[in-house]
Short mmCIF file of N, CA and C in Angstrom, two decimals:
data_model
loop_
_atom_site.label_atom_id
_atom_site.label_comp_id
_atom_site.label_asym_id
_atom_site.label_seq_id
_atom_site.Cartn_x
_atom_site.Cartn_y
_atom_site.Cartn_z
N MET A 1 -1.52 -0.06 -26.03
CA MET A 1 -2.42 0.95 -24.63
C MET A 1 -1.96 2.15 -24.52
N SER A 2 -2.42 2.57 -23.47
CA SER A 2 -2.16 4.05 -23.05
C SER A 2 -1.67 4.14 -21.99
N TYR A 3 -1.26 5.68 -21.90
CA TYR A 3 -0.98 6.25 -20.30
C TYR A 3 -2.07 6.37 -19.68
N THR A 4 -3.42 6.67 -19.72
CA THR A 4 -4.56 6.64 -19.21
C THR A 4 -4.59 5.42 -18.68
N THR A 5 -4.29 4.35 -19.51
CA THR A 5 -5.35 3.04 -18.97
C THR A 5 -4.35 2.66 -17.80
N VAL A 6 -2.69 2.90 -18.06
CA VAL A 6 -1.86 2.32 -17.46
C VAL A 6 -2.00 2.93 -15.67
N LYS A 7 -2.10 4.31 -16.30
CA LYS A 7 -2.70 5.49 -15.10
C LYS A 7 -3.83 4.68 -13.72
N ASP A 8 -4.88 4.71 -14.97
CA ASP A 8 -5.89 4.10 -13.87
C ASP A 8 -5.36 3.28 -13.23
N GLU A 9 -5.22 1.86 -13.54
CA GLU A 9 -4.83 1.07 -13.20
C GLU A 9 -3.66 0.99 -11.87
N ILE A 10 -2.31 1.59 -11.74
CA ILE A 10 -1.72 2.05 -10.86
C ILE A 10 -2.54 2.71 -9.66
N TYR A 11 -3.26 3.89 -10.16
CA TYR A 11 -4.12 4.83 -9.29
C TYR A 11 -5.19 3.46 -8.23
N ALA A 12 -5.86 2.70 -9.34
CA ALA A 12 -6.57 1.61 -8.41
C ALA A 12 -5.95 0.96 -7.30
N ILE A 13 -4.94 0.71 -7.60
CA ILE A 13 -3.99 -0.07 -6.58
C ILE A 13 -3.75 0.74 -5.46
N LEU A 14 -3.15 1.89 -5.61
CA LEU A 14 -2.50 3.13 -4.70
C LEU A 14 -4.12 3.14 -4.20
N SER A 15 -4.70 3.62 -4.24
CA SER A 15 -6.28 4.50 -3.56
C SER A 15 -6.86 2.96 -2.82
N GLY A 16 -6.92 1.47 -3.23
CA GLY A 16 -7.07 0.87 -2.05
C GLY A 16 -6.51 0.28 -1.09
N VAL A 17 -5.34 1.06 -0.72
CA VAL A 17 -4.23 0.51 0.02
C VAL A 17 -5.25 1.21 1.60
N ALA A 18 -5.40 0.19 2.75
CA ALA A 18 -5.78 1.04 3.88
C ALA A 18 -4.98 1.99 4.27
N GLY A 19 -5.46 3.17 4.37
CA GLY A 19 -4.73 3.89 5.29
C GLY A 19 -4.24 5.58 4.43
N VAL A 20 -4.47 5.13 3.10
CA VAL A 20 -4.26 6.04 1.49
C VAL A 20 -5.23 6.69 1.72
N ASN A 21 -5.29 8.35 2.19
CA ASN A 21 -6.49 8.73 2.11
C ASN A 21 -6.19 9.94 1.00
N ASN A 22 -7.19 10.64 0.27
CA ASN A 22 -6.99 11.74 -0.41
C ASN A 22 -6.36 11.36 -1.31
N ALA A 23 -6.41 10.21 -2.04
CA ALA A 23 -5.37 9.86 -3.10
C ALA A 23 -6.03 10.81 -4.18
N TYR A 24 -5.14 11.15 -5.42
CA TYR A 24 -4.99 12.05 -6.60
C TYR A 24 -4.66 11.27 -7.46
N ASP A 25 -4.84 11.19 -8.76
CA ASP A 25 -4.06 10.15 -9.78
C ASP A 25 -3.08 11.44 -10.90
N TYR A 26 -2.98 12.59 -10.08
CA TYR A 26 -2.22 13.50 -10.89
C TYR A 26 -1.81 14.60 -9.61
N PRO A 27 -0.98 15.55 -9.75
CA PRO A 27 -0.28 16.01 -8.68
C PRO A 27 -1.42 17.27 -8.70
N ARG A 28 -1.60 17.78 -7.26
CA ARG A 28 -2.99 19.00 -6.96
C ARG A 28 -1.97 20.26 -6.92
N LEU A 29 -1.16 20.21 -7.24
CA LEU A 29 -0.38 21.45 -7.10
C LEU A 29 -1.21 23.11 -7.09
N LYS A 30 -2.15 23.15 -8.30
CA LYS A 30 -2.89 24.46 -8.13
C LYS A 30 -3.49 25.13 -6.73
N VAL A 31 -3.80 23.52 -6.32
CA VAL A 31 -4.47 23.59 -4.66
C VAL A 31 -3.61 23.54 -3.34
N ALA A 32 -2.44 22.77 -3.50
CA ALA A 32 -1.16 22.89 -2.84
C ALA A 32 -0.74 24.21 -3.02
N LEU A 33 -0.54 25.25 -3.91
CA LEU A 33 -0.04 26.38 -3.77
C LEU A 33 -0.59 27.52 -3.68
N SER A 34 -2.24 27.43 -3.76
CA SER A 34 -2.95 28.42 -3.56
C SER A 34 -3.19 29.37 -2.58
N GLY A 35 -2.74 28.95 -1.77
CA GLY A 35 -2.84 29.85 -0.27
C GLY A 35 -4.29 29.59 0.44
N ASP A 36 -5.06 29.33 -0.42
CA ASP A 36 -6.46 29.11 0.12
C ASP A 36 -6.98 27.69 0.89
N GLU A 37 -6.59 28.22 2.36
CA GLU A 37 -6.90 27.01 3.13
C GLU A 37 -8.16 26.23 2.87
N SER A 38 -9.58 26.93 2.87
CA SER A 38 -10.63 25.86 3.11
C SER A 38 -10.20 24.73 1.51
N SER A 39 -9.68 25.62 0.82
CA SER A 39 -9.27 24.66 -0.63
C SER A 39 -8.51 23.16 -0.26
N GLN A 40 -7.43 23.58 0.52
CA GLN A 40 -6.67 22.88 0.66
C GLN A 40 -7.12 21.81 1.58
N LYS A 41 -7.66 22.20 2.78
CA LYS A 41 -8.21 21.52 3.92
C LYS A 41 -9.68 20.46 3.17
N ALA A 42 -10.42 20.78 2.21
CA ALA A 42 -11.11 20.56 1.52
C ALA A 42 -10.59 19.26 0.46
N ALA A 43 -9.40 19.31 0.28
CA ALA A 43 -8.52 18.35 -0.71
C ALA A 43 -7.10 17.19 0.22
N PHE A 44 -7.25 18.27 1.11
CA PHE A 44 -5.77 17.36 1.80
C PHE A 44 -6.15 16.84 3.07
N VAL A 45 -6.91 17.38 4.15
CA VAL A 45 -7.36 16.95 5.09
C VAL A 45 -8.39 15.48 4.99
N PHE A 46 -7.92 14.51 6.36
CA PHE A 46 -8.72 13.74 6.27
C PHE A 46 -8.87 13.23 7.89
N ASP A 47 -9.75 13.36 8.86
CA ASP A 47 -10.10 12.91 9.87
C ASP A 47 -9.31 13.63 10.75
N SER A 48 -9.47 14.96 10.14
CA SER A 48 -8.53 16.26 11.05
C SER A 48 -6.96 16.09 10.67
N ILE A 49 -6.26 15.40 10.28
CA ILE A 49 -4.95 15.53 9.83
C ILE A 49 -4.45 15.60 7.89
N MET A 50 -3.81 16.58 8.13
CA MET A 50 -3.51 17.05 6.85
C MET A 50 -3.19 15.54 5.98
N GLN A 51 -3.10 15.19 5.04
CA GLN A 51 -2.79 13.90 4.40
C GLN A 51 -3.14 13.26 3.45
N THR A 52 -2.39 13.35 2.26
CA THR A 52 -2.56 13.50 0.66
C THR A 52 -1.64 12.63 -0.10
N TRP A 53 -1.89 12.01 -1.27
CA TRP A 53 -1.16 10.87 -2.13
C TRP A 53 -1.16 11.25 -3.38
N TRP A 54 -0.33 11.83 -4.40
CA TRP A 54 -0.91 11.73 -5.53
C TRP A 54 0.26 10.84 -6.43
N MET A 55 -0.07 10.56 -7.87
CA MET A 55 0.94 9.85 -8.34
C MET A 55 1.01 10.88 -9.38
N GLU A 56 2.69 10.37 -10.56
CA GLU A 56 2.54 11.06 -11.73
C GLU A 56 3.52 10.14 -11.93
N ARG A 57 3.13 9.89 -13.93
CA ARG A 57 4.60 9.47 -14.43
C ARG A 57 5.96 10.51 -14.38
N VAL A 58 6.94 9.53 -14.21
CA VAL A 58 8.20 10.66 -14.49
C VAL A 58 9.16 10.18 -15.47
N SER A 59 8.73 8.85 -16.38
CA SER A 59 9.54 8.53 -17.59
C SER A 59 8.73 7.86 -18.00
N ALA A 60 8.85 6.85 -19.74
CA ALA A 60 8.45 6.51 -19.88
C ALA A 60 9.33 5.64 -21.54
N PRO A 61 10.73 5.73 -21.14
CA PRO A 61 11.33 5.10 -22.13
C PRO A 61 10.81 3.80 -23.30
N SER A 62 10.77 3.81 -24.16
CA SER A 62 10.64 2.21 -25.10
C SER A 62 12.18 1.78 -25.06
N GLU A 63 11.80 0.56 -25.74
CA GLU A 63 13.02 -0.40 -26.08
C GLU A 63 12.67 -1.37 -27.26
N LYS A 64 13.06 -1.38 -28.18
CA LYS A 64 12.86 -2.76 -29.00
C LYS A 64 14.02 -3.81 -28.82
N LEU A 65 13.31 -4.92 -28.49
CA LEU A 65 14.30 -6.09 -28.12
C LEU A 65 14.14 -7.10 -29.27
N PRO A 66 15.37 -7.81 -29.29
CA PRO A 66 16.30 -8.55 -30.31
C PRO A 66 14.33 -9.61 -30.77
N GLN A 67 14.22 -9.59 -31.98
CA GLN A 67 12.82 -10.62 -32.06
C GLN A 67 11.74 -10.50 -31.02
N SER A 68 11.60 -9.28 -30.98
CA SER A 68 10.49 -9.03 -29.75
C SER A 68 9.56 -7.69 -30.25
N ASP A 69 8.40 -7.71 -29.27
CA ASP A 69 8.01 -6.17 -29.64
C ASP A 69 8.99 -5.21 -28.83
N VAL A 70 8.06 -3.89 -29.21
CA VAL A 70 9.01 -2.70 -28.30
C VAL A 70 7.60 -2.61 -27.01
N PHE A 71 8.37 -2.43 -26.22
CA PHE A 71 8.03 -2.43 -24.73
C PHE A 71 8.65 -1.15 -24.50
N ARG A 72 7.44 -0.51 -23.24
CA ARG A 72 7.57 0.63 -22.79
C ARG A 72 7.55 0.68 -21.49
N ASN A 73 8.92 1.15 -20.48
CA ASN A 73 8.61 0.98 -19.32
C ASN A 73 8.63 2.56 -18.49
N HIS A 74 7.28 2.25 -17.81
CA HIS A 74 6.77 3.36 -17.42
C HIS A 74 7.19 3.35 -15.85
N THR A 75 7.70 4.61 -15.35
CA THR A 75 7.96 5.01 -13.81
C THR A 75 7.14 6.17 -13.54
N TRP A 76 6.43 5.50 -12.18
CA TRP A 76 5.67 5.95 -11.31
C TRP A 76 5.93 6.68 -10.01
N ARG A 77 5.90 8.20 -10.18
CA ARG A 77 6.17 8.59 -9.05
C ARG A 77 5.09 8.66 -8.05
N ILE A 78 5.04 8.15 -6.60
CA ILE A 78 4.03 8.60 -5.86
C ILE A 78 4.57 9.65 -4.48
N THR A 79 3.63 10.35 -4.46
CA THR A 79 4.00 11.32 -3.23
C THR A 79 3.20 11.38 -2.32
N GLY A 80 3.62 11.48 -0.92
CA GLY A 80 2.61 11.62 0.00
C GLY A 80 2.90 12.12 1.00
N PHE A 81 2.10 13.11 1.53
CA PHE A 81 2.33 13.68 2.79
C PHE A 81 1.40 13.52 3.86
N TYR A 82 2.07 13.45 4.88
CA TYR A 82 1.27 13.29 6.12
C TYR A 82 1.63 14.58 7.20
N GLN A 83 0.73 14.93 8.10
CA GLN A 83 0.94 15.82 9.08
C GLN A 83 1.81 15.33 10.07
N VAL A 84 2.85 16.22 10.61
CA VAL A 84 3.68 15.78 11.73
C VAL A 84 3.12 16.09 13.26
N ASN A 85 2.72 14.79 13.79
CA ASN A 85 2.27 15.26 15.62
C ASN A 85 3.41 14.36 15.98
N ASP A 86 4.11 14.94 17.15
CA ASP A 86 5.45 14.03 17.65
C ASP A 86 4.51 13.48 19.34
N GLU A 87 3.66 13.45 19.08
CA GLU A 87 2.88 12.98 20.27
C GLU A 87 2.05 11.74 19.94
N ALA A 88 1.56 11.80 18.56
CA ALA A 88 0.50 10.27 18.20
C ALA A 88 2.13 9.15 17.10
N GLU A 89 3.21 9.83 17.32
CA GLU A 89 4.33 9.29 16.52
C GLU A 89 4.37 9.00 15.08
N THR A 90 3.96 9.91 14.19
CA THR A 90 3.50 9.98 13.19
C THR A 90 4.50 10.04 11.76
N GLU A 91 5.96 9.80 12.56
CA GLU A 91 7.36 9.48 11.86
C GLU A 91 6.83 7.67 11.66
N HIS A 92 6.20 7.04 12.56
CA HIS A 92 6.19 5.60 12.03
C HIS A 92 5.09 5.13 11.53
N THR A 93 4.12 6.59 11.80
CA THR A 93 2.87 6.10 10.95
C THR A 93 3.23 6.32 9.26
N ILE A 94 3.62 7.40 8.68
CA ILE A 94 3.90 7.55 7.05
C ILE A 94 4.97 6.40 7.09
N GLN A 95 6.20 5.79 7.63
CA GLN A 95 7.20 4.96 7.12
C GLN A 95 6.00 3.58 7.28
N GLN A 96 5.13 3.18 7.99
CA GLN A 96 4.73 2.11 7.97
C GLN A 96 3.96 2.22 6.63
N LEU A 97 3.18 3.35 6.82
CA LEU A 97 2.37 3.44 5.96
C LEU A 97 3.06 3.28 4.06
N ALA A 98 4.60 3.45 4.11
CA ALA A 98 5.02 3.72 3.11
C ALA A 98 5.47 2.26 2.40
N ASP A 99 5.89 1.22 3.51
CA ASP A 99 6.07 -0.05 3.38
C ASP A 99 4.68 -0.75 2.97
N THR A 100 3.69 -0.07 2.95
CA THR A 100 2.35 -1.07 3.20
C THR A 100 2.09 -0.74 1.48
N ILE A 101 2.29 0.36 1.18
CA ILE A 101 1.86 0.79 0.00
C ILE A 101 2.87 -0.06 -1.05
N CYS A 102 4.48 -0.26 -1.13
CA CYS A 102 4.93 -1.04 -1.31
C CYS A 102 5.07 -2.36 -1.44
N ASN A 103 4.53 -2.94 -0.23
CA ASN A 103 4.08 -4.16 -0.26
C ASN A 103 3.13 -4.27 -1.40
N THR A 104 2.13 -3.78 -1.10
CA THR A 104 0.87 -4.18 -2.11
C THR A 104 1.48 -3.98 -3.35
N PHE A 105 2.13 -3.10 -3.67
CA PHE A 105 2.75 -3.09 -5.46
C PHE A 105 3.65 -4.16 -5.54
N ASN A 106 4.09 -4.64 -4.58
CA ASN A 106 5.33 -5.92 -4.72
C ASN A 106 4.45 -7.15 -4.87
N ASN A 107 3.11 -7.41 -4.14
CA ASN A 107 2.60 -8.67 -4.16
C ASN A 107 1.10 -8.06 -4.71
N VAL A 108 1.15 -7.81 -5.38
CA VAL A 108 -0.38 -7.48 -6.02
C VAL A 108 -0.56 -8.55 -6.69
N SER A 109 -1.98 -9.13 -6.69
CA SER A 109 -2.52 -10.37 -7.49
C SER A 109 -2.49 -9.98 -9.21
N ASN A 110 -3.09 -8.58 -9.38
CA ASN A 110 -2.92 -8.61 -10.45
C ASN A 110 -1.56 -7.75 -11.57
N ILE A 111 -0.61 -8.27 -11.14
CA ILE A 111 0.48 -8.10 -11.53
C ILE A 111 0.59 -7.36 -13.30
N HIS A 112 -0.79 -8.14 -13.89
CA HIS A 112 -0.77 -7.94 -15.49
C HIS A 112 -1.47 -6.68 -15.88
N LEU A 113 -2.02 -5.77 -14.30
CA LEU A 113 -3.00 -5.02 -14.45
C LEU A 113 -3.66 -4.75 -15.54
N ASN A 114 -4.81 -5.91 -15.09
CA ASN A 114 -5.95 -6.41 -16.33
C ASN A 114 -5.83 -6.10 -17.66
N GLY A 115 -4.23 -6.76 -17.86
CA GLY A 115 -4.05 -6.67 -19.58
C GLY A 115 -3.26 -5.30 -19.94
N THR A 116 -3.20 -4.56 -19.08
CA THR A 116 -2.81 -3.43 -19.89
C THR A 116 -1.28 -3.15 -19.99
N ALA A 117 -0.38 -3.58 -18.71
CA ALA A 117 1.10 -3.50 -18.58
C ALA A 117 1.47 -5.02 -17.65
N GLU A 118 2.80 -4.83 -17.32
CA GLU A 118 3.13 -5.99 -16.28
C GLU A 118 3.95 -5.31 -15.08
N LEU A 119 3.29 -4.92 -14.02
CA LEU A 119 3.92 -4.56 -12.72
C LEU A 119 5.13 -5.11 -12.73
N ILE A 120 6.17 -4.51 -12.27
CA ILE A 120 7.33 -4.72 -12.01
C ILE A 120 7.65 -4.80 -10.43
N PRO A 121 7.72 -5.76 -9.54
CA PRO A 121 7.68 -6.13 -8.17
C PRO A 121 8.83 -5.61 -7.50
N ALA A 122 8.93 -4.61 -7.52
CA ALA A 122 10.18 -3.62 -7.07
C ALA A 122 9.57 -2.46 -6.76
N ALA A 123 8.68 -2.29 -5.99
CA ALA A 123 8.30 -0.57 -5.84
C ALA A 123 9.54 -0.11 -4.48
N THR A 124 9.65 1.02 -4.55
CA THR A 124 10.90 1.46 -3.56
C THR A 124 10.20 2.54 -2.98
N LEU A 125 10.81 3.04 -1.86
CA LEU A 125 11.03 4.52 -0.91
C LEU A 125 12.28 4.83 -1.52
N GLU A 126 11.93 5.66 -2.09
CA GLU A 126 12.88 6.83 -2.70
C GLU A 126 13.55 7.86 -1.99
N GLU A 127 12.43 8.31 -0.94
CA GLU A 127 12.92 9.89 -0.46
C GLU A 127 12.20 9.68 0.47
N LYS A 128 12.52 10.65 2.00
CA LYS A 128 11.64 10.73 2.82
C LYS A 128 12.13 11.90 3.47
N GLU A 129 11.26 13.16 3.48
CA GLU A 129 11.62 14.00 4.63
C GLU A 129 10.52 14.68 5.15
N ASP A 130 11.35 15.91 5.71
CA ASP A 130 9.81 16.82 6.16
C ASP A 130 9.93 17.97 5.61
N VAL A 131 8.45 18.68 5.35
CA VAL A 131 8.53 19.53 4.85
C VAL A 131 7.24 20.54 5.03
N ILE A 132 7.39 21.73 4.92
CA ILE A 132 5.96 22.45 4.83
C ILE A 132 4.92 22.34 3.93
N PHE A 133 4.01 22.02 4.01
CA PHE A 133 3.23 21.19 2.84
C PHE A 133 1.75 22.29 3.27
N CYS A 134 1.33 23.49 2.73
CA CYS A 134 0.20 23.59 2.73
C CYS A 134 -0.14 24.60 4.20
N SER A 135 1.00 25.20 4.60
CA SER A 135 1.55 25.92 5.88
C SER A 135 1.40 24.68 6.76
N THR A 136 1.45 23.26 6.71
CA THR A 136 1.92 22.62 7.57
C THR A 136 2.77 21.64 7.39
N LEU A 137 3.75 21.43 8.66
CA LEU A 137 4.71 20.55 9.23
C LEU A 137 4.17 19.26 8.58
N CYS A 138 4.65 18.40 7.47
CA CYS A 138 4.65 17.53 6.91
C CYS A 138 5.41 16.41 6.96
N HIS A 139 4.99 15.10 7.35
CA HIS A 139 6.37 13.78 6.66
C HIS A 139 6.08 14.03 5.08
N LYS A 140 7.26 13.72 4.00
CA LYS A 140 7.08 13.51 2.89
C LYS A 140 7.22 12.60 2.15
N VAL A 141 6.77 11.40 1.49
CA VAL A 141 7.50 10.51 1.32
C VAL A 141 7.31 10.35 -0.25
N VAL A 142 8.15 9.46 -1.19
CA VAL A 142 8.05 9.62 -2.65
C VAL A 142 8.76 7.75 -3.10
N LEU A 143 7.86 7.47 -3.65
CA LEU A 143 7.56 5.89 -4.11
C LEU A 143 7.92 5.83 -5.55
N ASN A 144 8.48 4.69 -5.75
CA ASN A 144 8.75 4.73 -7.13
C ASN A 144 8.05 3.26 -7.23
N VAL A 145 7.05 3.24 -8.80
CA VAL A 145 6.86 2.08 -9.22
C VAL A 145 7.00 1.98 -10.06
N GLN A 146 7.55 0.77 -11.12
CA GLN A 146 7.36 0.83 -12.51
C GLN A 146 6.68 -0.43 -13.22
N ALA A 147 6.15 -0.46 -14.55
CA ALA A 147 5.28 -1.16 -15.45
C ALA A 147 5.97 -1.17 -16.51
N ASN A 148 5.73 -2.29 -17.07
CA ASN A 148 6.21 -2.77 -18.66
C ASN A 148 5.32 -2.61 -19.35
N GLU A 149 5.20 -2.49 -20.44
CA GLU A 149 4.07 -2.04 -21.58
C GLU A 149 4.28 -2.53 -22.66
N ASP A 150 3.78 -3.68 -23.55
CA ASP A 150 4.25 -4.09 -24.46
C ASP A 150 3.15 -3.50 -25.91
N VAL A 151 3.99 -2.32 -26.44
CA VAL A 151 3.33 -1.36 -26.75
C VAL A 151 2.86 -1.78 -28.37
N MET A 152 2.95 -2.46 -28.55
CA MET A 152 2.99 -3.43 -29.94
C MET A 152 1.27 -4.27 -29.87
N GLN A 153 1.10 -4.57 -28.54
CA GLN A 153 -0.54 -5.20 -28.36
C GLN A 153 -1.87 -4.23 -28.90
#
C-alpha cells in the first residue's frame, strides 16, 4: 500500500464526521499565512464561523516482526480550528467535536481501511489551546490517529 492510499482512507473517515466542515487532507498553510482575507474565508469559514480541519502524517516507523512481515505504523495528526464565541459556549462545541472525531475513529466499522491498513482504535486528543488563526481567535485541537500497514502485502 502507500501513503496516499492510507491518507485517503483516514480523510474519508474525518470528512464524514458530522460537524467537521472545511476538512483538508493536508495543512493549508499557504492560505492560512497569506493574510488574504477573501482566500481565508473561502477556505476556512463555514456558516459564518471560522472552522477548519486538516491532517498530516507525522511519523511512519517500520518494524520487522519475528516470523512476520514488515509493518509500518502511520501516525496522523488531525488539527482543528474553531472560532471562539463565549456567548455560544464554543469551548464546549470544540471539546465535544474532538470527542466525536475520536469516538468515530475508535469505533469505525471499517477498521481495515478497505484493506489498506488496520486502524488502531486509540484516537486521542493530544492538545487543546486557544490561538489566533487567520486574524481570528480560535480554539485549536490536535488529535492523533494511528494505523498499522503490512508493507509486504
